[in-house]
Amino acid sequence: MTDETAAAFGPLDRRAESQPDPPTAPDRISVRDHVVEVEIGAFQSERDTTQRLSFSVVAEVAPSDGAQTDDVDDILSYDAITEAITAELAAERLNLLETLAERIAERILAEPQPLRVFVRIEKLDRGPGKLGVEIMRVRDGLPVQRDTGTAPDLQVFLLENDVFTDPELPRFLDRLDNDPRAFVLCVGPAHIRCPQATDAMAQRHIDLLEIEQNAWRLSAIDPRCVVVGTRTELDWGMKNNQISVWAPSKLVLDAVGGPGGSDPQVLARWLAEDLGAQGFAVVGQGAYVLKDLP
């Protein structure tokens, strides 16, 4: 732990000794020992179970008139810190505390007041002591404008299996390739018998992998169809006129409050909503269907 981090989280007298004269020392807003129960972790034993995380966040803030106006809008509210924690926990299931800390710090620094933020996250249930990470991040220039997650003019299509052998498929893909809009293709499982498991979670993994196998099948038919599995890959594809084919396992299994089961239409509609798509359609075999798409 650095001296500055120790001072940020330590007793007030430690902080006083480490800071410049009071007229130039920034004020600090803090939330300490904020405990939340959440599913997180890179190990298989940490999946499908929750554990307690303890959050301590200290934000150094620019001078404001809040003390004089007594107006909550003139300060960094404690709620902004706890809401940043809640929002990042709700965004997706994460493996690493480091990733979670980074995202919380970024979200807090997107507020107008913070100059620097310290984030400490500790796992309380993974051993005899606390396992944790501590980071310090500094604002670089103006407040960050966070991505709203909405893709302008994105179209999501769910392709039925008979489209794979449709002679019109290449022309359909030609149209998508030449269209300035963003496109993400979803597929269901192929019509083959796959292993069945008695455990529901194991079967869900198998079902999602069936869908991903079919996504790779489409990619083999036409290399313009690029299989993607992460939000970063999806975002890149939408910005670069790529025809993306969604492999759902990671986003679905990591989603907080995401879709249950593995029904292809439920998954595709959930993805369209999550990405802020402007259109959704199910595409079946037949030139008339391909011709009449939006």
PDB file of C-alpha atoms in Angstrom:
ATOM      1  CA  MET A   1       0.000   0.000   0.000  1.00  0.00           C
ATOM      2  CA  THR A   2       1.406   3.410  -0.935  1.00  0.00           C
ATOM      3  CA  ASP A   3       1.717   6.198   1.619  1.00  0.00           C
ATOM      4  CA  GLU A   4      -1.047   8.135  -0.136  1.00  0.00           C
ATOM      5  CA  THR A   5      -3.379   5.150  -0.160  1.00  0.00           C
ATOM      6  CA  ALA A   6      -2.642   4.407   3.482  1.00  0.00           C
ATOM      7  CA  ALA A   7      -3.422   8.027   4.333  1.00  0.00           C
ATOM      8  CA  ALA A   8      -6.647   7.955   2.307  1.00  0.00           C
ATOM      9  CA  PHE A   9      -8.021   4.948   4.165  1.00  0.00           C
ATOM     10  CA  GLY A  10      -6.267   5.515   7.462  1.00  0.00           C
ATOM     11  CA  PRO A  11      -7.091   7.590  10.536  1.00  0.00           C
ATOM     12  CA  LEU A  12      -7.554  11.330  10.157  1.00  0.00           C
ATOM     13  CA  ASP A  13      -4.318  12.142  11.977  1.00  0.00           C
ATOM     14  CA  ARG A  14      -2.350  10.029   9.462  1.00  0.00           C
ATOM     15  CA  ARG A  15      -3.994  11.933   6.652  1.00  0.00           C
ATOM     16  CA  ALA A  16      -3.291  15.294   8.289  1.00  0.00           C
ATOM     17  CA  GLU A  17       0.409  14.503   8.562  1.00  0.00           C
ATOM     18  CA  SER A  18       0.612  13.516   4.885  1.00  0.00           C
ATOM     19  CA  GLN A  19      -1.301  16.432   3.384  1.00  0.00           C
ATOM     20  CA  PRO A  20      -0.164  19.934   2.393  1.00  0.00           C
ATOM     21  CA  ASP A  21      -1.361  22.984   4.274  1.00  0.00           C
ATOM     22  CA  PRO A  22      -5.161  23.057   4.751  1.00  0.00           C
ATOM     23  CA  PRO A  23      -5.831  25.851   2.203  1.00  0.00           C
ATOM     24  CA  THR A  24      -4.518  23.649  -0.635  1.00  0.00           C
ATOM     25  CA  ALA A  25      -5.616  20.214   0.579  1.00  0.00           C
ATOM     26  CA  PRO A  26      -8.677  18.825  -1.243  1.00  0.00           C
ATOM     27  CA  ASP A  27     -11.741  17.710   0.659  1.00  0.00           C
ATOM     28  CA  ARG A  28     -12.521  14.008   0.736  1.00  0.00           C
ATOM     29  CA  ILE A  29     -15.839  12.178   0.512  1.00  0.00           C
ATOM     30  CA  SER A  30     -15.787   8.575   1.693  1.00  0.00           C
ATOM     31  CA  VAL A  31     -17.889   5.446   1.936  1.00  0.00           C
ATOM     32  CA  ARG A  32     -16.257   2.745   4.057  1.00  0.00           C
ATOM     33  CA  ASP A  33     -16.963  -0.918   4.782  1.00  0.00           C
ATOM     34  CA  HIS A  34     -19.942  -1.015   2.411  1.00  0.00           C
ATOM     35  CA  VAL A  35     -20.730  -4.763   2.231  1.00  0.00           C
ATOM     36  CA  VAL A  36     -22.573  -6.324  -0.710  1.00  0.00           C
ATOM     37  CA  GLU A  37     -23.278  -9.984  -1.454  1.00  0.00           C
ATOM     38  CA  VAL A  38     -22.510 -10.767  -5.092  1.00  0.00           C
ATOM     39  CA  GLU A  39     -21.383 -13.499  -7.480  1.00  0.00           C
ATOM     40  CA  ILE A  40     -17.824 -12.818  -8.613  1.00  0.00           C
ATOM     41  CA  GLY A  41     -14.608 -14.721  -9.176  1.00  0.00           C
ATOM     42  CA  ALA A  42     -12.456 -16.527 -11.741  1.00  0.00           C
ATOM     43  CA  PHE A  43     -12.679 -19.983 -10.160  1.00  0.00           C
ATOM     44  CA  GLN A  44     -15.426 -22.450 -11.064  1.00  0.00           C
ATOM     45  CA  SER A  45     -16.162 -22.820  -7.328  1.00  0.00           C
ATOM     46  CA  GLU A  46     -17.149 -19.123  -7.304  1.00  0.00           C
ATOM     47  CA  ARG A  47     -19.805 -19.546  -9.988  1.00  0.00           C
ATOM     48  CA  ASP A  48     -23.483 -19.889  -9.102  1.00  0.00           C
ATOM     49  CA  THR A  49     -22.795 -18.778  -5.533  1.00  0.00           C
ATOM     50  CA  THR A  50     -22.493 -15.447  -3.800  1.00  0.00           C
ATOM     51  CA  GLN A  51     -19.871 -14.041  -1.464  1.00  0.00           C
ATOM     52  CA  ARG A  52     -19.503 -10.861   0.546  1.00  0.00           C
ATOM     53  CA  LEU A  53     -17.464  -7.976  -0.813  1.00  0.00           C
ATOM     54  CA  SER A  54     -16.496  -4.977   1.294  1.00  0.00           C
ATOM     55  CA  PHE A  55     -16.072  -1.651  -0.521  1.00  0.00           C
ATOM     56  CA  SER A  56     -14.251   1.402   0.791  1.00  0.00           C
ATOM     57  CA  VAL A  57     -14.083   4.402  -1.535  1.00  0.00           C
ATOM     58  CA  VAL A  58     -12.475   7.783  -0.897  1.00  0.00           C
ATOM     59  CA  ALA A  59     -12.893  10.587  -3.444  1.00  0.00           C
ATOM     60  CA  GLU A  60     -10.901  13.804  -3.402  1.00  0.00           C
ATOM     61  CA  VAL A  61     -13.133  16.589  -4.710  1.00  0.00           C
ATOM     62  CA  ALA A  62     -12.653  20.004  -6.224  1.00  0.00           C
ATOM     63  CA  PRO A  63     -13.670  23.047  -4.156  1.00  0.00           C
ATOM     64  CA  SER A  64     -17.411  23.715  -4.266  1.00  0.00           C
ATOM     65  CA  ASP A  65     -20.047  25.977  -2.752  1.00  0.00           C
ATOM     66  CA  GLY A  66     -21.865  23.042  -1.165  1.00  0.00           C
ATOM     67  CA  ALA A  67     -20.974  23.953   2.395  1.00  0.00           C
ATOM     68  CA  GLN A  68     -22.262  27.483   1.856  1.00  0.00           C
ATOM     69  CA  THR A  69     -25.384  26.682  -0.180  1.00  0.00           C
ATOM     70  CA  ASP A  70     -26.325  23.544   1.796  1.00  0.00           C
ATOM     71  CA  ASP A  71     -27.498  22.189  -1.583  1.00  0.00           C
ATOM     72  CA  VAL A  72     -26.870  18.510  -2.307  1.00  0.00           C
ATOM     73  CA  ASP A  73     -26.565  19.282  -6.031  1.00  0.00           C
ATOM     74  CA  ASP A  74     -23.407  21.287  -5.329  1.00  0.00           C
ATOM     75  CA  ILE A  75     -21.467  18.354  -3.839  1.00  0.00           C
ATOM     76  CA  LEU A  76     -20.460  14.810  -4.676  1.00  0.00           C
ATOM     77  CA  SER A  77     -23.218  12.830  -3.003  1.00  0.00           C
ATOM     78  CA  TYR A  78     -22.509   9.652  -1.063  1.00  0.00           C
ATOM     79  CA  ASP A  79     -25.195   8.132  -3.275  1.00  0.00           C
ATOM     80  CA  ALA A  80     -22.994   8.730  -6.327  1.00  0.00           C
ATOM     81  CA  ILE A  81     -20.407   6.406  -4.791  1.00  0.00           C
ATOM     82  CA  THR A  82     -22.803   3.646  -3.722  1.00  0.00           C
ATOM     83  CA  GLU A  83     -24.679   3.918  -7.019  1.00  0.00           C
ATOM     84  CA  ALA A  84     -21.401   3.497  -8.907  1.00  0.00           C
ATOM     85  CA  ILE A  85     -20.805   0.273  -6.978  1.00  0.00           C
ATOM     86  CA  THR A  86     -24.358  -0.948  -7.598  1.00  0.00           C
ATOM     87  CA  ALA A  87     -24.284  -0.064 -11.304  1.00  0.00           C
ATOM     88  CA  GLU A  88     -21.027  -1.881 -11.996  1.00  0.00           C
ATOM     89  CA  LEU A  89     -22.132  -4.958 -10.055  1.00  0.00           C
ATOM     90  CA  ALA A  90     -25.355  -4.999 -12.080  1.00  0.00           C
ATOM     91  CA  ALA A  91     -23.643  -4.510 -15.453  1.00  0.00           C
ATOM     92  CA  GLU A  92     -22.207  -8.019 -15.730  1.00  0.00           C
ATOM     93  CA  ARG A  93     -20.634 -10.815 -13.760  1.00  0.00           C
ATOM     94  CA  LEU A  94     -16.900 -10.213 -13.430  1.00  0.00           C
ATOM     95  CA  ASN A  95     -13.979 -12.501 -12.661  1.00  0.00           C
ATOM     96  CA  LEU A  96     -11.536  -9.999 -11.167  1.00  0.00           C
ATOM     97  CA  LEU A  97     -11.734  -7.475  -8.339  1.00  0.00           C
ATOM     98  CA  GLU A  98      -9.215  -5.412 -10.327  1.00  0.00           C
ATOM     99  CA  THR A  99     -11.701  -5.003 -13.181  1.00  0.00           C
ATOM    100  CA  LEU A 100     -14.506  -4.083 -10.806  1.00  0.00           C
ATOM    101  CA  ALA A 101     -12.356  -1.518  -8.983  1.00  0.00           C
ATOM    102  CA  GLU A 102     -11.272   0.053 -12.278  1.00  0.00           C
ATOM    103  CA  ARG A 103     -14.850   0.420 -13.489  1.00  0.00           C
ATOM    104  CA  ILE A 104     -16.070   1.879 -10.208  1.00  0.00           C
ATOM    105  CA  ALA A 105     -13.247   4.417 -10.250  1.00  0.00           C
ATOM    106  CA  GLU A 106     -14.025   5.354 -13.849  1.00  0.00           C
ATOM    107  CA  ARG A 107     -17.712   5.825 -13.087  1.00  0.00           C
ATOM    108  CA  ILE A 108     -16.992   8.034 -10.072  1.00  0.00           C
ATOM    109  CA  LEU A 109     -14.496  10.130 -12.030  1.00  0.00           C
ATOM    110  CA  ALA A 110     -17.219  10.702 -14.632  1.00  0.00           C
ATOM    111  CA  GLU A 111     -18.904  12.945 -12.049  1.00  0.00           C
ATOM    112  CA  PRO A 112     -17.909  16.635 -12.263  1.00  0.00           C
ATOM    113  CA  GLN A 113     -16.418  17.016  -8.747  1.00  0.00           C
ATOM    114  CA  PRO A 114     -13.867  14.197  -8.156  1.00  0.00           C
ATOM    115  CA  LEU A 115     -10.179  14.868  -8.836  1.00  0.00           C
ATOM    116  CA  ARG A 116      -8.835  11.568  -7.550  1.00  0.00           C
ATOM    117  CA  VAL A 117     -10.440   8.392  -6.220  1.00  0.00           C
ATOM    118  CA  PHE A 118      -9.183   5.530  -4.040  1.00  0.00           C
ATOM    119  CA  VAL A 119     -11.038   2.201  -4.251  1.00  0.00           C
ATOM    120  CA  ARG A 120     -10.510  -0.764  -1.939  1.00  0.00           C
ATOM    121  CA  ILE A 121     -12.455  -4.017  -2.477  1.00  0.00           C
ATOM    122  CA  GLU A 122     -12.076  -7.034  -0.201  1.00  0.00           C
ATOM    123  CA  LYS A 123     -13.444 -10.572  -0.352  1.00  0.00           C
ATOM    124  CA  LEU A 124     -14.613 -11.539   3.121  1.00  0.00           C
ATOM    125  CA  ASP A 125     -15.455 -15.216   2.585  1.00  0.00           C
ATOM    126  CA  ARG A 126     -12.545 -16.707   0.612  1.00  0.00           C
ATOM    127  CA  GLY A 127     -10.142 -17.460   3.432  1.00  0.00           C
ATOM    128  CA  PRO A 128      -9.242 -16.882   7.067  1.00  0.00           C
ATOM    129  CA  GLY A 129      -8.466 -13.222   6.284  1.00  0.00           C
ATOM    130  CA  LYS A 130      -9.554 -10.601   3.772  1.00  0.00           C
ATOM    131  CA  LEU A 131      -8.435 -10.858   0.149  1.00  0.00           C
ATOM    132  CA  GLY A 132      -8.502  -7.568  -1.693  1.00  0.00           C
ATOM    133  CA  VAL A 133      -7.254  -4.983  -4.137  1.00  0.00           C
ATOM    134  CA  GLU A 134      -6.650  -1.248  -3.768  1.00  0.00           C
ATOM    135  CA  ILE A 135      -6.291   1.246  -6.609  1.00  0.00           C
ATOM    136  CA  MET A 136      -5.928   4.992  -6.981  1.00  0.00           C
ATOM    137  CA  ARG A 137      -7.004   6.776 -10.158  1.00  0.00           C
ATOM    138  CA  VAL A 138      -6.665  10.440 -11.119  1.00  0.00           C
ATOM    139  CA  ARG A 139      -8.886  12.441 -13.428  1.00  0.00           C
ATOM    140  CA  ASP A 140      -7.142  13.173 -16.696  1.00  0.00           C
ATOM    141  CA  GLY A 141      -8.716  16.336 -18.061  1.00  0.00           C
ATOM    142  CA  LEU A 142     -12.482  16.788 -18.327  1.00  0.00           C
ATOM    143  CA  PRO A 143     -15.043  14.388 -16.811  1.00  0.00           C
ATOM    144  CA  VAL A 144     -15.458  11.180 -18.792  1.00  0.00           C
ATOM    145  CA  GLN A 145     -18.506  10.937 -21.039  1.00  0.00           C
ATOM    146  CA  ARG A 146     -19.695   7.399 -20.421  1.00  0.00           C
ATOM    147  CA  ASP A 147     -21.016   5.249 -23.236  1.00  0.00           C
ATOM    148  CA  THR A 148     -24.775   4.800 -22.932  1.00  0.00           C
ATOM    149  CA  GLY A 149     -24.545   1.333 -24.457  1.00  0.00           C
ATOM    150  CA  THR A 150     -26.970   2.236 -27.257  1.00  0.00           C
ATOM    151  CA  ALA A 151     -25.821   1.396 -30.787  1.00  0.00           C
ATOM    152  CA  PRO A 152     -27.210   3.786 -33.427  1.00  0.00           C
ATOM    153  CA  ASP A 153     -29.216   1.979 -36.110  1.00  0.00           C
ATOM    154  CA  LEU A 154     -28.237  -1.526 -35.046  1.00  0.00           C
ATOM    155  CA  GLN A 155     -30.195  -4.446 -36.517  1.00  0.00           C
ATOM    156  CA  VAL A 156     -30.235  -7.877 -34.845  1.00  0.00           C
ATOM    157  CA  PHE A 157     -31.337 -10.913 -36.880  1.00  0.00           C
ATOM    158  CA  LEU A 158     -32.037 -14.439 -35.636  1.00  0.00           C
ATOM    159  CA  LEU A 159     -31.258 -16.857 -38.483  1.00  0.00           C
ATOM    160  CA  GLU A 160     -33.175 -20.118 -38.609  1.00  0.00           C
ATOM    161  CA  ASN A 161     -31.203 -23.208 -39.558  1.00  0.00           C
ATOM    162  CA  ASP A 162     -32.729 -23.534 -43.031  1.00  0.00           C
ATOM    163  CA  VAL A 163     -31.113 -20.222 -43.993  1.00  0.00           C
ATOM    164  CA  PHE A 164     -27.698 -21.926 -43.842  1.00  0.00           C
ATOM    165  CA  THR A 165     -28.508 -23.893 -47.024  1.00  0.00           C
ATOM    166  CA  ASP A 166     -30.577 -21.189 -48.728  1.00  0.00           C
ATOM    167  CA  PRO A 167     -29.055 -20.229 -52.116  1.00  0.00           C
ATOM    168  CA  GLU A 168     -30.036 -16.634 -51.362  1.00  0.00           C
ATOM    169  CA  LEU A 169     -27.791 -16.500 -48.278  1.00  0.00           C
ATOM    170  CA  PRO A 170     -24.737 -15.070 -50.106  1.00  0.00           C
ATOM    171  CA  ARG A 171     -26.850 -12.272 -51.608  1.00  0.00           C
ATOM    172  CA  PHE A 172     -28.378 -11.555 -48.215  1.00  0.00           C
ATOM    173  CA  LEU A 173     -24.915 -11.232 -46.708  1.00  0.00           C
ATOM    174  CA  ASP A 174     -23.883  -9.024 -49.642  1.00  0.00           C
ATOM    175  CA  ARG A 175     -26.686  -6.649 -48.690  1.00  0.00           C
ATOM    176  CA  LEU A 176     -25.596  -6.557 -45.068  1.00  0.00           C
ATOM    177  CA  ASP A 177     -21.961  -6.045 -46.072  1.00  0.00           C
ATOM    178  CA  ASN A 178     -22.876  -3.041 -48.226  1.00  0.00           C
ATOM    179  CA  ASP A 179     -25.331  -1.510 -45.739  1.00  0.00           C
ATOM    180  CA  PRO A 180     -23.951   1.283 -43.487  1.00  0.00           C
ATOM    181  CA  ARG A 181     -26.028   0.066 -40.542  1.00  0.00           C
ATOM    182  CA  ALA A 182     -24.604  -2.271 -37.887  1.00  0.00           C
ATOM    183  CA  PHE A 183     -25.672  -5.921 -37.909  1.00  0.00           C
ATOM    184  CA  VAL A 184     -25.449  -8.757 -35.392  1.00  0.00           C
ATOM    185  CA  LEU A 185     -26.613 -12.234 -36.387  1.00  0.00           C
ATOM    186  CA  CYS A 186     -27.871 -14.762 -33.846  1.00  0.00           C
ATOM    187  CA  VAL A 187     -28.391 -18.477 -34.418  1.00  0.00           C
ATOM    188  CA  GLY A 188     -29.912 -21.414 -32.604  1.00  0.00           C
ATOM    189  CA  PRO A 189     -28.515 -24.927 -32.180  1.00  0.00           C
ATOM    190  CA  ALA A 190     -28.032 -27.163 -35.207  1.00  0.00           C
ATOM    191  CA  HIS A 191     -30.440 -30.071 -35.701  1.00  0.00           C
ATOM    192  CA  ILE A 192     -28.154 -32.691 -34.188  1.00  0.00           C
ATOM    193  CA  ARG A 193     -28.375 -34.626 -30.959  1.00  0.00           C
ATOM    194  CA  CYS A 194     -25.939 -33.405 -28.300  1.00  0.00           C
ATOM    195  CA  PRO A 195     -25.151 -34.853 -24.872  1.00  0.00           C
ATOM    196  CA  GLN A 196     -27.798 -34.538 -22.179  1.00  0.00           C
ATOM    197  CA  ALA A 197     -26.969 -33.934 -18.517  1.00  0.00           C
ATOM    198  CA  THR A 198     -29.036 -34.427 -15.382  1.00  0.00           C
ATOM    199  CA  ASP A 199     -27.623 -31.241 -13.804  1.00  0.00           C
ATOM    200  CA  ALA A 200     -29.520 -28.149 -14.996  1.00  0.00           C
ATOM    201  CA  MET A 201     -26.514 -25.828 -14.985  1.00  0.00           C
ATOM    202  CA  ALA A 202     -24.370 -28.324 -16.871  1.00  0.00           C
ATOM    203  CA  GLN A 203     -27.142 -28.728 -19.439  1.00  0.00           C
ATOM    204  CA  ARG A 204     -27.383 -24.954 -19.858  1.00  0.00           C
ATOM    205  CA  HIS A 205     -23.672 -24.777 -20.638  1.00  0.00           C
ATOM    206  CA  ILE A 206     -24.095 -27.599 -23.174  1.00  0.00           C
ATOM    207  CA  ASP A 207     -27.072 -25.869 -24.813  1.00  0.00           C
ATOM    208  CA  LEU A 208     -25.207 -22.580 -25.142  1.00  0.00           C
ATOM    209  CA  LEU A 209     -22.194 -24.374 -26.599  1.00  0.00           C
ATOM    210  CA  GLU A 210     -24.523 -25.987 -29.187  1.00  0.00           C
ATOM    211  CA  ILE A 211     -25.483 -22.492 -30.306  1.00  0.00           C
ATOM    212  CA  GLU A 212     -21.839 -21.440 -30.475  1.00  0.00           C
ATOM    213  CA  GLN A 213     -20.999 -24.473 -32.617  1.00  0.00           C
ATOM    214  CA  ASN A 214     -23.669 -23.352 -35.074  1.00  0.00           C
ATOM    215  CA  ALA A 215     -22.247 -19.815 -35.038  1.00  0.00           C
ATOM    216  CA  TRP A 216     -18.874 -21.205 -36.091  1.00  0.00           C
ATOM    217  CA  ARG A 217     -20.636 -23.243 -38.784  1.00  0.00           C
ATOM    218  CA  LEU A 218     -22.019 -20.017 -40.265  1.00  0.00           C
ATOM    219  CA  SER A 219     -18.575 -18.444 -40.073  1.00  0.00           C
ATOM    220  CA  ALA A 220     -17.167 -21.378 -42.065  1.00  0.00           C
ATOM    221  CA  ILE A 221     -19.854 -20.904 -44.737  1.00  0.00           C
ATOM    222  CA  ASP A 222     -18.964 -17.243 -45.227  1.00  0.00           C
ATOM    223  CA  PRO A 223     -15.842 -15.690 -43.622  1.00  0.00           C
ATOM    224  CA  ARG A 224     -17.533 -12.271 -43.532  1.00  0.00           C
ATOM    225  CA  CYS A 225     -19.525 -13.654 -40.591  1.00  0.00           C
ATOM    226  CA  VAL A 226     -17.202 -13.151 -37.610  1.00  0.00           C
ATOM    227  CA  VAL A 227     -17.959 -14.983 -34.351  1.00  0.00           C
ATOM    228  CA  VAL A 228     -17.872 -12.662 -31.333  1.00  0.00           C
ATOM    229  CA  GLY A 229     -18.462 -13.427 -27.669  1.00  0.00           C
ATOM    230  CA  THR A 230     -17.637 -10.328 -25.626  1.00  0.00           C
ATOM    231  CA  ARG A 231     -19.161  -6.867 -25.383  1.00  0.00           C
ATOM    232  CA  THR A 232     -15.851  -5.374 -26.560  1.00  0.00           C
ATOM    233  CA  GLU A 233     -15.918  -7.519 -29.706  1.00  0.00           C
ATOM    234  CA  LEU A 234     -19.560  -6.610 -30.343  1.00  0.00           C
ATOM    235  CA  ASP A 235     -18.854  -2.899 -29.927  1.00  0.00           C
ATOM    236  CA  TRP A 236     -15.899  -3.072 -32.304  1.00  0.00           C
ATOM    237  CA  GLY A 237     -17.930  -4.934 -34.916  1.00  0.00           C
ATOM    238  CA  MET A 238     -20.790  -2.442 -34.725  1.00  0.00           C
ATOM    239  CA  LYS A 239     -18.403   0.465 -35.251  1.00  0.00           C
ATOM    240  CA  ASN A 240     -16.503  -1.154 -38.125  1.00  0.00           C
ATOM    241  CA  ASN A 241     -19.259  -2.502 -40.410  1.00  0.00           C
ATOM    242  CA  GLN A 242     -18.505  -6.100 -39.452  1.00  0.00           C
ATOM    243  CA  ILE A 243     -21.152  -8.818 -39.763  1.00  0.00           C
ATOM    244  CA  SER A 244     -20.943 -10.253 -36.250  1.00  0.00           C
ATOM    245  CA  VAL A 245     -22.318 -13.657 -35.243  1.00  0.00           C
ATOM    246  CA  TRP A 246     -23.020 -13.857 -31.541  1.00  0.00           C
ATOM    247  CA  ALA A 247     -21.558 -16.649 -29.385  1.00  0.00           C
ATOM    248  CA  PRO A 248     -23.771 -16.216 -26.301  1.00  0.00           C
ATOM    249  CA  SER A 249     -22.071 -18.147 -23.476  1.00  0.00           C
ATOM    250  CA  LYS A 250     -19.974 -15.403 -21.889  1.00  0.00           C
ATOM    251  CA  LEU A 251     -22.503 -12.565 -21.947  1.00  0.00           C
ATOM    252  CA  VAL A 252     -25.418 -14.774 -20.901  1.00  0.00           C
ATOM    253  CA  LEU A 253     -23.603 -16.555 -18.072  1.00  0.00           C
ATOM    254  CA  ASP A 254     -22.017 -13.334 -16.824  1.00  0.00           C
ATOM    255  CA  ALA A 255     -25.215 -11.265 -17.014  1.00  0.00           C
ATOM    256  CA  VAL A 256     -26.824 -10.085 -13.797  1.00  0.00           C
ATOM    257  CA  GLY A 257     -30.542 -10.730 -14.130  1.00  0.00           C
ATOM    258  CA  GLY A 258     -30.028 -11.990 -17.683  1.00  0.00           C
ATOM    259  CA  PRO A 259     -32.149 -14.431 -19.670  1.00  0.00           C
ATOM    260  CA  GLY A 260     -32.785 -17.870 -18.261  1.00  0.00           C
ATOM    261  CA  GLY A 261     -32.640 -21.022 -20.343  1.00  0.00           C
ATOM    262  CA  SER A 262     -31.252 -21.197 -23.865  1.00  0.00           C
ATOM    263  CA  ASP A 263     -34.195 -20.507 -26.168  1.00  0.00           C
ATOM    264  CA  PRO A 264     -32.622 -18.818 -29.240  1.00  0.00           C
ATOM    265  CA  GLN A 265     -35.389 -16.258 -29.707  1.00  0.00           C
ATOM    266  CA  VAL A 266     -35.352 -15.279 -26.020  1.00  0.00           C
ATOM    267  CA  LEU A 267     -31.568 -14.890 -26.139  1.00  0.00           C
ATOM    268  CA  ALA A 268     -31.617 -12.902 -29.403  1.00  0.00           C
ATOM    269  CA  ARG A 269     -34.319 -10.526 -28.174  1.00  0.00           C
ATOM    270  CA  TRP A 270     -32.429 -10.020 -24.911  1.00  0.00           C
ATOM    271  CA  LEU A 271     -29.257  -9.177 -26.824  1.00  0.00           C
ATOM    272  CA  ALA A 272     -31.125  -6.738 -29.076  1.00  0.00           C
ATOM    273  CA  GLU A 273     -32.554  -4.965 -26.044  1.00  0.00           C
ATOM    274  CA  ASP A 274     -29.235  -4.979 -24.186  1.00  0.00           C
ATOM    275  CA  LEU A 275     -27.415  -3.447 -27.179  1.00  0.00           C
ATOM    276  CA  GLY A 276     -30.147  -0.880 -27.829  1.00  0.00           C
ATOM    277  CA  ALA A 277     -30.920  -2.293 -31.292  1.00  0.00           C
ATOM    278  CA  GLN A 278     -33.246  -0.335 -33.548  1.00  0.00           C
ATOM    279  CA  GLY A 279     -34.623  -3.462 -35.230  1.00  0.00           C
ATOM    280  CA  PHE A 280     -35.051  -7.213 -34.649  1.00  0.00           C
ATOM    281  CA  ALA A 281     -36.239  -9.888 -37.098  1.00  0.00           C
ATOM    282  CA  VAL A 282     -36.334 -13.672 -37.379  1.00  0.00           C
ATOM    283  CA  VAL A 283     -35.040 -14.784 -40.786  1.00  0.00           C
ATOM    284  CA  GLY A 284     -36.247 -18.036 -42.332  1.00  0.00           C
ATOM    285  CA  GLN A 285     -35.557 -19.746 -45.636  1.00  0.00           C
ATOM    286  CA  GLY A 286     -36.963 -18.267 -48.831  1.00  0.00           C
ATOM    287  CA  ALA A 287     -35.910 -15.459 -51.126  1.00  0.00           C
ATOM    288  CA  TYR A 288     -39.070 -13.511 -50.295  1.00  0.00           C
ATOM    289  CA  VAL A 289     -38.122 -13.379 -46.614  1.00  0.00           C
ATOM    290  CA  LEU A 290     -34.567 -12.280 -47.328  1.00  0.00           C
ATOM    291  CA  LYS A 291     -35.764  -9.715 -49.829  1.00  0.00           C
ATOM    292  CA  ASP A 292     -38.296  -8.133 -47.508  1.00  0.00           C
ATOM    293  CA  LEU A 293     -36.038  -7.572 -44.509  1.00  0.00           C
ATOM    294  CA  PRO A 294     -35.863  -3.985 -43.239  1.00  0.00           C
TER     295      PRO A 294
END
